Amino acid sequence: MYRIGIIGTENSHAITFAKLLNLPDEQGRYRHEDARIVGVYGPDMESAQEIVEKTGVSFIADKPEDFIGKVDAMMITSRRGSVHAQYAMPFMEVGIPLFLDKPVTSDPAQAAALMEEARRRNVPVMGGSGCKLAGDLKPVVQEVNALREKGEFITAAMNFSVDFHSIYDGFYFYAPHLTEMALTAFGYDMRSVLACETNGTVSAIARYDDFDVSLCYTAGSAQSGCLVFGKKGNAYHEIGISDIFAAEVDHFVHMLHTGEMPLPYDKLIRHVQVIDAILTSLKTGKETPILA
């Protein structure tokens, strides 16, 4: 049995993951027979207690380090990416596999240092936005790839909701969703961005070697989608995300079984580097390279 702990119960993702792993379906079957959330740490006590009461978690930790020796893996779901590294590092130092919710961190230098430590210690890590795993994104990826292979892809525009002034590290809180969907659909070799902001909506031109795409971080929008422009026609895809939490859990348990990361360390933190470049472009008004 894989014993999993969660830090960051104030995030609704925490109780969602606990329900997926700890509660059986209507037929009495567990999604994964050999993985359970066994302990949680708030630091918000009310949300931690709710998870215990609703999902049968065994204990609430008094402090993060109390998990060591009691768990086989950790999920860091704290809303602020700026605290992820400090929570993750003690577990990384003892070789405990990690899930780091979006954003992996809210600083590219910190993200790089964290991944370097994971690489040095050979600790498997996954995380970021679950939106890159959405089933509705797969047809977008397939269409873009097919058009590019035929030399018929022109450009695309994709959107996802954002709260530019979020109390949880501002733009970093929601921006990973669209950023990682775009990286999945168009490639991780995005080289630069040029961005502007109006009324909380950020429009960014993401530049690749042979095409550009428009990323629309839309304030207050209820629907995400992608419009793909091809030489012989255009296609619009709505992108729902109701399946992403189950997909994240499945990928995490698979990683625990095999040690195989869904993404290599460099791609796992690419969204942090893109978001940082967008913020820099907003400040300078200039096209900004995305640094590795």
Short mmCIF file of C-alpha atoms in Angstrom, two decimals:
data_model
loop_
_atom_site.label_atom_id
_atom_site.label_comp_id
_atom_site.label_asym_id
_atom_site.label_seq_id
_atom_site.Cartn_x
_atom_site.Cartn_y
_atom_site.Cartn_z
CA MET A 1 0.00 0.00 0.00
CA TYR A 2 1.33 3.42 -0.99
CA ARG A 3 0.76 5.81 1.91
CA ILE A 4 0.37 9.38 0.66
CA GLY A 5 0.36 12.65 2.58
CA ILE A 6 -1.04 16.01 1.52
CA ILE A 7 0.16 19.51 2.46
CA GLY A 8 -2.09 22.41 1.51
CA THR A 9 -5.63 21.41 2.49
CA GLU A 10 -6.97 24.94 1.86
CA ASN A 11 -6.94 24.06 -1.84
CA SER A 12 -10.05 22.21 -3.06
CA HIS A 13 -7.70 19.95 -5.04
CA ALA A 14 -6.66 18.31 -1.75
CA ILE A 15 -10.08 16.96 -0.81
CA THR A 16 -10.72 16.01 -4.45
CA PHE A 17 -7.58 13.87 -4.53
CA ALA A 18 -8.46 12.33 -1.15
CA LYS A 19 -11.95 11.40 -2.33
CA LEU A 20 -10.60 9.85 -5.53
CA LEU A 21 -8.15 7.66 -3.63
CA ASN A 22 -9.94 6.94 -0.35
CA LEU A 23 -13.60 6.50 -1.27
CA PRO A 24 -15.07 3.63 -3.32
CA ASP A 25 -17.38 4.18 -6.27
CA GLU A 26 -21.05 3.14 -6.32
CA GLN A 27 -20.03 -0.47 -6.99
CA GLY A 28 -17.70 -0.47 -3.99
CA ARG A 29 -14.55 -0.41 -6.11
CA TYR A 30 -11.56 1.77 -5.31
CA ARG A 31 -9.86 3.65 -8.12
CA HIS A 32 -6.51 2.31 -6.90
CA GLU A 33 -6.50 -0.56 -4.43
CA ASP A 34 -2.92 0.08 -3.34
CA ALA A 35 -2.85 3.86 -2.74
CA ARG A 36 -4.47 5.93 0.00
CA ILE A 37 -4.21 9.42 1.46
CA VAL A 38 -3.26 8.67 5.07
CA GLY A 39 -2.36 12.09 6.49
CA VAL A 40 -2.86 15.80 5.87
CA TYR A 41 -1.36 19.08 7.02
CA GLY A 42 -3.26 22.35 6.63
CA PRO A 43 -1.87 24.62 7.70
CA ASP A 44 -5.60 25.55 7.67
CA MET A 45 -7.04 23.31 10.38
CA GLU A 46 -10.69 23.56 9.33
CA SER A 47 -10.08 22.22 5.82
CA ALA A 48 -7.73 19.54 7.16
CA GLN A 49 -10.41 18.33 9.57
CA GLU A 50 -12.99 18.27 6.77
CA ILE A 51 -10.80 15.94 4.72
CA VAL A 52 -10.38 13.62 7.71
CA GLU A 53 -14.13 13.51 8.33
CA LYS A 54 -15.16 13.04 4.70
CA THR A 55 -12.47 10.70 3.38
CA GLY A 56 -11.20 8.69 6.35
CA VAL A 57 -7.68 10.10 6.45
CA SER A 58 -5.86 8.70 9.49
CA PHE A 59 -4.09 11.74 10.92
CA ILE A 60 -3.52 15.48 10.80
CA ALA A 61 0.18 16.31 11.05
CA ASP A 62 1.25 18.99 13.53
CA LYS A 63 4.06 20.04 11.21
CA PRO A 64 5.19 18.99 7.72
CA GLU A 65 8.19 16.96 8.86
CA ASP A 66 5.87 14.68 10.87
CA PHE A 67 5.05 12.89 7.62
CA ILE A 68 8.56 11.47 7.28
CA GLY A 69 8.47 7.80 8.24
CA LYS A 70 4.68 7.68 7.90
CA VAL A 71 4.26 8.12 4.14
CA ASP A 72 5.69 6.79 0.89
CA ALA A 73 4.80 9.84 -1.22
CA MET A 74 3.67 13.45 -0.81
CA MET A 75 1.30 15.79 -2.63
CA ILE A 76 1.90 19.53 -2.15
CA THR A 77 -1.34 21.28 -3.09
CA SER A 78 -0.87 24.66 -1.38
CA ARG A 79 -2.44 27.45 -3.42
CA ARG A 80 0.70 29.57 -3.29
CA GLY A 81 3.41 28.16 -5.49
CA SER A 82 5.83 30.35 -3.56
CA VAL A 83 5.70 27.89 -0.62
CA HIS A 84 5.99 24.67 -2.62
CA ALA A 85 9.78 24.45 -2.58
CA GLN A 86 10.08 24.90 1.18
CA TYR A 87 7.49 22.19 1.75
CA ALA A 88 8.93 19.84 -0.87
CA MET A 89 12.63 19.99 -0.05
CA PRO A 90 12.62 17.97 3.22
CA PHE A 91 10.88 15.09 1.46
CA MET A 92 13.11 15.34 -1.57
CA GLU A 93 16.14 15.07 0.70
CA VAL A 94 14.98 11.65 1.91
CA GLY A 95 13.91 10.41 -1.54
CA ILE A 96 10.13 10.65 -1.19
CA PRO A 97 8.31 10.97 -4.56
CA LEU A 98 6.37 14.21 -4.98
CA PHE A 99 3.34 15.73 -6.64
CA LEU A 100 3.64 19.53 -6.82
CA ASP A 101 0.39 21.25 -7.75
CA LYS A 102 0.30 24.24 -10.07
CA PRO A 103 2.41 26.24 -10.28
CA VAL A 104 5.33 23.99 -9.38
CA THR A 105 6.84 27.17 -7.93
CA SER A 106 6.25 30.88 -8.49
CA ASP A 107 9.87 31.63 -9.37
CA PRO A 108 11.89 30.13 -12.25
CA ALA A 109 15.22 30.13 -10.38
CA GLN A 110 13.61 28.35 -7.45
CA ALA A 111 11.96 25.87 -9.82
CA ALA A 112 15.27 25.11 -11.52
CA ALA A 113 17.05 24.61 -8.18
CA LEU A 114 14.30 22.28 -6.99
CA MET A 115 14.46 20.17 -10.14
CA GLU A 116 18.25 20.05 -9.97
CA GLU A 117 17.98 18.66 -6.45
CA ALA A 118 15.39 16.11 -7.59
CA ARG A 119 17.61 15.08 -10.49
CA ARG A 120 20.65 14.77 -8.23
CA ARG A 121 18.76 12.57 -5.80
CA ASN A 122 16.81 10.72 -8.52
CA VAL A 123 13.48 11.63 -6.92
CA PRO A 124 10.46 11.25 -9.23
CA VAL A 125 8.32 14.40 -9.38
CA MET A 126 5.16 15.32 -11.27
CA GLY A 127 2.59 18.08 -11.09
CA GLY A 128 1.75 21.46 -12.50
CA SER A 129 -1.68 21.98 -14.03
CA GLY A 130 -3.89 18.98 -14.61
CA CYS A 131 -5.41 20.77 -17.61
CA LYS A 132 -2.63 19.40 -19.81
CA LEU A 133 -4.17 15.96 -19.17
CA ALA A 134 -7.71 16.94 -20.19
CA GLY A 135 -9.26 14.49 -22.62
CA ASP A 136 -10.63 17.39 -24.66
CA LEU A 137 -7.09 18.62 -25.30
CA LYS A 138 -6.10 15.45 -27.15
CA PRO A 139 -8.02 16.28 -30.37
CA VAL A 140 -6.33 19.69 -30.40
CA VAL A 141 -2.89 18.08 -30.13
CA GLN A 142 -3.76 15.58 -32.85
CA GLU A 143 -5.08 18.25 -35.22
CA VAL A 144 -2.12 20.58 -34.71
CA ASN A 145 0.35 17.74 -35.25
CA ALA A 146 -1.45 16.54 -38.38
CA LEU A 147 -1.57 20.03 -39.89
CA ARG A 148 2.09 20.65 -39.11
CA GLU A 149 3.11 17.36 -40.71
CA LYS A 150 1.26 18.38 -43.90
CA GLY A 151 2.61 21.92 -43.82
CA GLU A 152 -0.91 23.30 -43.41
CA PHE A 153 -0.81 24.73 -39.88
CA ILE A 154 -0.97 28.54 -39.81
CA THR A 155 -1.66 29.58 -36.22
CA ALA A 156 -4.02 29.05 -33.28
CA ALA A 157 -5.67 30.91 -30.42
CA MET A 158 -6.34 29.29 -27.05
CA ASN A 159 -7.94 30.65 -23.87
CA PHE A 160 -8.43 29.84 -20.21
CA SER A 161 -9.73 31.85 -17.28
CA VAL A 162 -7.31 33.78 -15.08
CA ASP A 163 -7.36 36.01 -12.01
CA PHE A 164 -4.53 38.43 -12.68
CA HIS A 165 -4.69 39.90 -9.18
CA SER A 166 -5.19 36.66 -7.23
CA ILE A 167 -4.12 36.80 -3.60
CA TYR A 168 -2.32 33.51 -4.28
CA ASP A 169 0.78 34.86 -6.03
CA GLY A 170 -1.18 36.86 -8.59
CA PHE A 171 -0.96 35.76 -12.23
CA TYR A 172 0.96 32.62 -11.23
CA PHE A 173 -2.12 31.05 -9.61
CA TYR A 174 -4.26 30.40 -12.69
CA ALA A 175 -1.84 31.05 -15.56
CA PRO A 176 -0.36 27.51 -15.46
CA HIS A 177 -3.58 26.06 -16.87
CA LEU A 178 -3.47 27.78 -20.25
CA THR A 179 0.33 27.80 -20.32
CA GLU A 180 0.63 24.04 -19.93
CA MET A 181 -2.21 23.32 -22.35
CA ALA A 182 -0.40 25.44 -24.93
CA LEU A 183 2.94 23.75 -24.32
CA THR A 184 1.24 20.37 -24.71
CA ALA A 185 -0.56 21.35 -27.91
CA PHE A 186 2.10 23.40 -29.67
CA GLY A 187 5.38 22.21 -28.17
CA TYR A 188 7.75 22.90 -25.30
CA ASP A 189 10.15 24.72 -27.61
CA MET A 190 8.28 28.03 -27.24
CA ARG A 191 11.07 30.61 -27.50
CA SER A 192 9.61 34.05 -26.63
CA VAL A 193 6.45 35.95 -25.72
CA LEU A 194 5.02 39.42 -26.26
CA ALA A 195 2.19 40.30 -23.86
CA CYS A 196 -0.27 43.04 -22.95
CA GLU A 197 -2.95 43.31 -20.26
CA THR A 198 -6.35 45.03 -20.32
CA ASN A 199 -8.92 44.84 -17.50
CA GLY A 200 -7.25 41.74 -16.06
CA THR A 201 -7.13 39.84 -19.35
CA VAL A 202 -3.65 39.04 -20.62
CA SER A 203 -3.06 38.50 -24.33
CA ALA A 204 0.27 36.91 -25.21
CA ILE A 205 1.81 36.08 -28.57
CA ALA A 206 3.85 32.93 -28.05
CA ARG A 207 6.57 32.58 -30.67
CA TYR A 208 8.03 29.38 -32.07
CA ASP A 209 10.65 29.03 -34.79
CA ASP A 210 8.13 28.72 -37.63
CA PHE A 211 4.78 29.95 -36.24
CA ASP A 212 3.13 32.06 -33.54
CA VAL A 213 0.07 31.31 -31.40
CA SER A 214 -2.19 33.58 -29.35
CA LEU A 215 -2.65 32.80 -25.66
CA CYS A 216 -5.67 34.53 -24.13
CA TYR A 217 -5.67 34.51 -20.33
CA THR A 218 -9.28 35.66 -20.07
CA ALA A 219 -10.62 37.32 -16.91
CA GLY A 220 -13.99 35.92 -15.86
CA SER A 221 -14.50 33.51 -18.75
CA ALA A 222 -16.52 30.37 -18.11
CA GLN A 223 -15.28 28.30 -21.04
CA SER A 224 -11.90 27.31 -22.41
CA GLY A 225 -11.27 26.55 -26.05
CA CYS A 226 -8.86 26.54 -28.96
CA LEU A 227 -9.33 27.82 -32.51
CA VAL A 228 -6.92 26.20 -34.96
CA PHE A 229 -6.28 27.94 -38.28
CA GLY A 230 -5.26 25.74 -41.20
CA LYS A 231 -4.68 26.43 -44.87
CA LYS A 232 -7.82 24.52 -45.85
CA GLY A 233 -10.06 25.54 -42.97
CA ASN A 234 -10.42 26.36 -39.30
CA ALA A 235 -11.62 24.26 -36.38
CA TYR A 236 -12.80 25.22 -32.90
CA HIS A 237 -12.48 22.89 -29.92
CA GLU A 238 -14.09 23.50 -26.54
CA ILE A 239 -11.92 22.17 -23.73
CA GLY A 240 -13.62 20.80 -20.63
CA ILE A 241 -11.60 19.85 -17.57
CA SER A 242 -13.93 17.63 -15.53
CA ASP A 243 -11.63 14.63 -15.98
CA ILE A 244 -8.32 16.18 -14.98
CA PHE A 245 -8.19 15.28 -11.27
CA ALA A 246 -8.74 11.59 -11.92
CA ALA A 247 -6.07 11.75 -14.61
CA GLU A 248 -3.61 13.37 -12.20
CA VAL A 249 -4.24 10.69 -9.59
CA ASP A 250 -3.78 7.93 -12.17
CA HIS A 251 -0.50 9.42 -13.41
CA PHE A 252 0.77 9.86 -9.85
CA VAL A 253 0.02 6.29 -8.81
CA HIS A 254 1.60 5.02 -12.04
CA MET A 255 4.71 7.04 -11.22
CA LEU A 256 4.83 5.48 -7.75
CA HIS A 257 4.61 2.01 -9.30
CA THR A 258 7.19 2.53 -12.02
CA GLY A 259 9.34 5.53 -11.07
CA GLU A 260 8.55 6.93 -14.53
CA MET A 261 7.77 10.66 -14.54
CA PRO A 262 5.01 11.87 -16.92
CA LEU A 263 7.31 14.75 -17.92
CA PRO A 264 11.07 15.17 -17.55
CA TYR A 265 12.29 17.74 -15.03
CA ASP A 266 12.90 20.47 -17.61
CA LYS A 267 9.42 20.23 -19.13
CA LEU A 268 7.78 20.01 -15.71
CA ILE A 269 8.91 23.56 -14.90
CA ARG A 270 8.65 25.07 -18.39
CA HIS A 271 5.34 26.72 -17.50
CA VAL A 272 7.07 28.66 -14.71
CA GLN A 273 9.62 30.01 -17.18
CA VAL A 274 6.90 30.99 -19.67
CA ILE A 275 4.83 32.79 -17.02
CA ASP A 276 7.91 34.67 -15.83
CA ALA A 277 8.62 35.78 -19.41
CA ILE A 278 5.01 36.96 -19.82
CA LEU A 279 5.23 39.03 -16.65
CA THR A 280 8.53 40.52 -17.82
CA SER A 281 6.99 41.38 -21.19
CA LEU A 282 4.07 43.08 -19.44
CA LYS A 283 6.51 45.25 -17.50
CA THR A 284 8.77 46.15 -20.42
CA GLY A 285 6.33 46.12 -23.32
CA LYS A 286 8.88 44.12 -25.28
CA GLU A 287 9.17 40.63 -26.71
CA THR A 288 10.84 38.55 -24.02
CA PRO A 289 12.85 35.35 -24.48
CA ILE A 290 11.83 32.34 -22.42
CA LEU A 291 14.93 31.33 -20.51
CA ALA A 292 15.70 27.73 -19.60
#
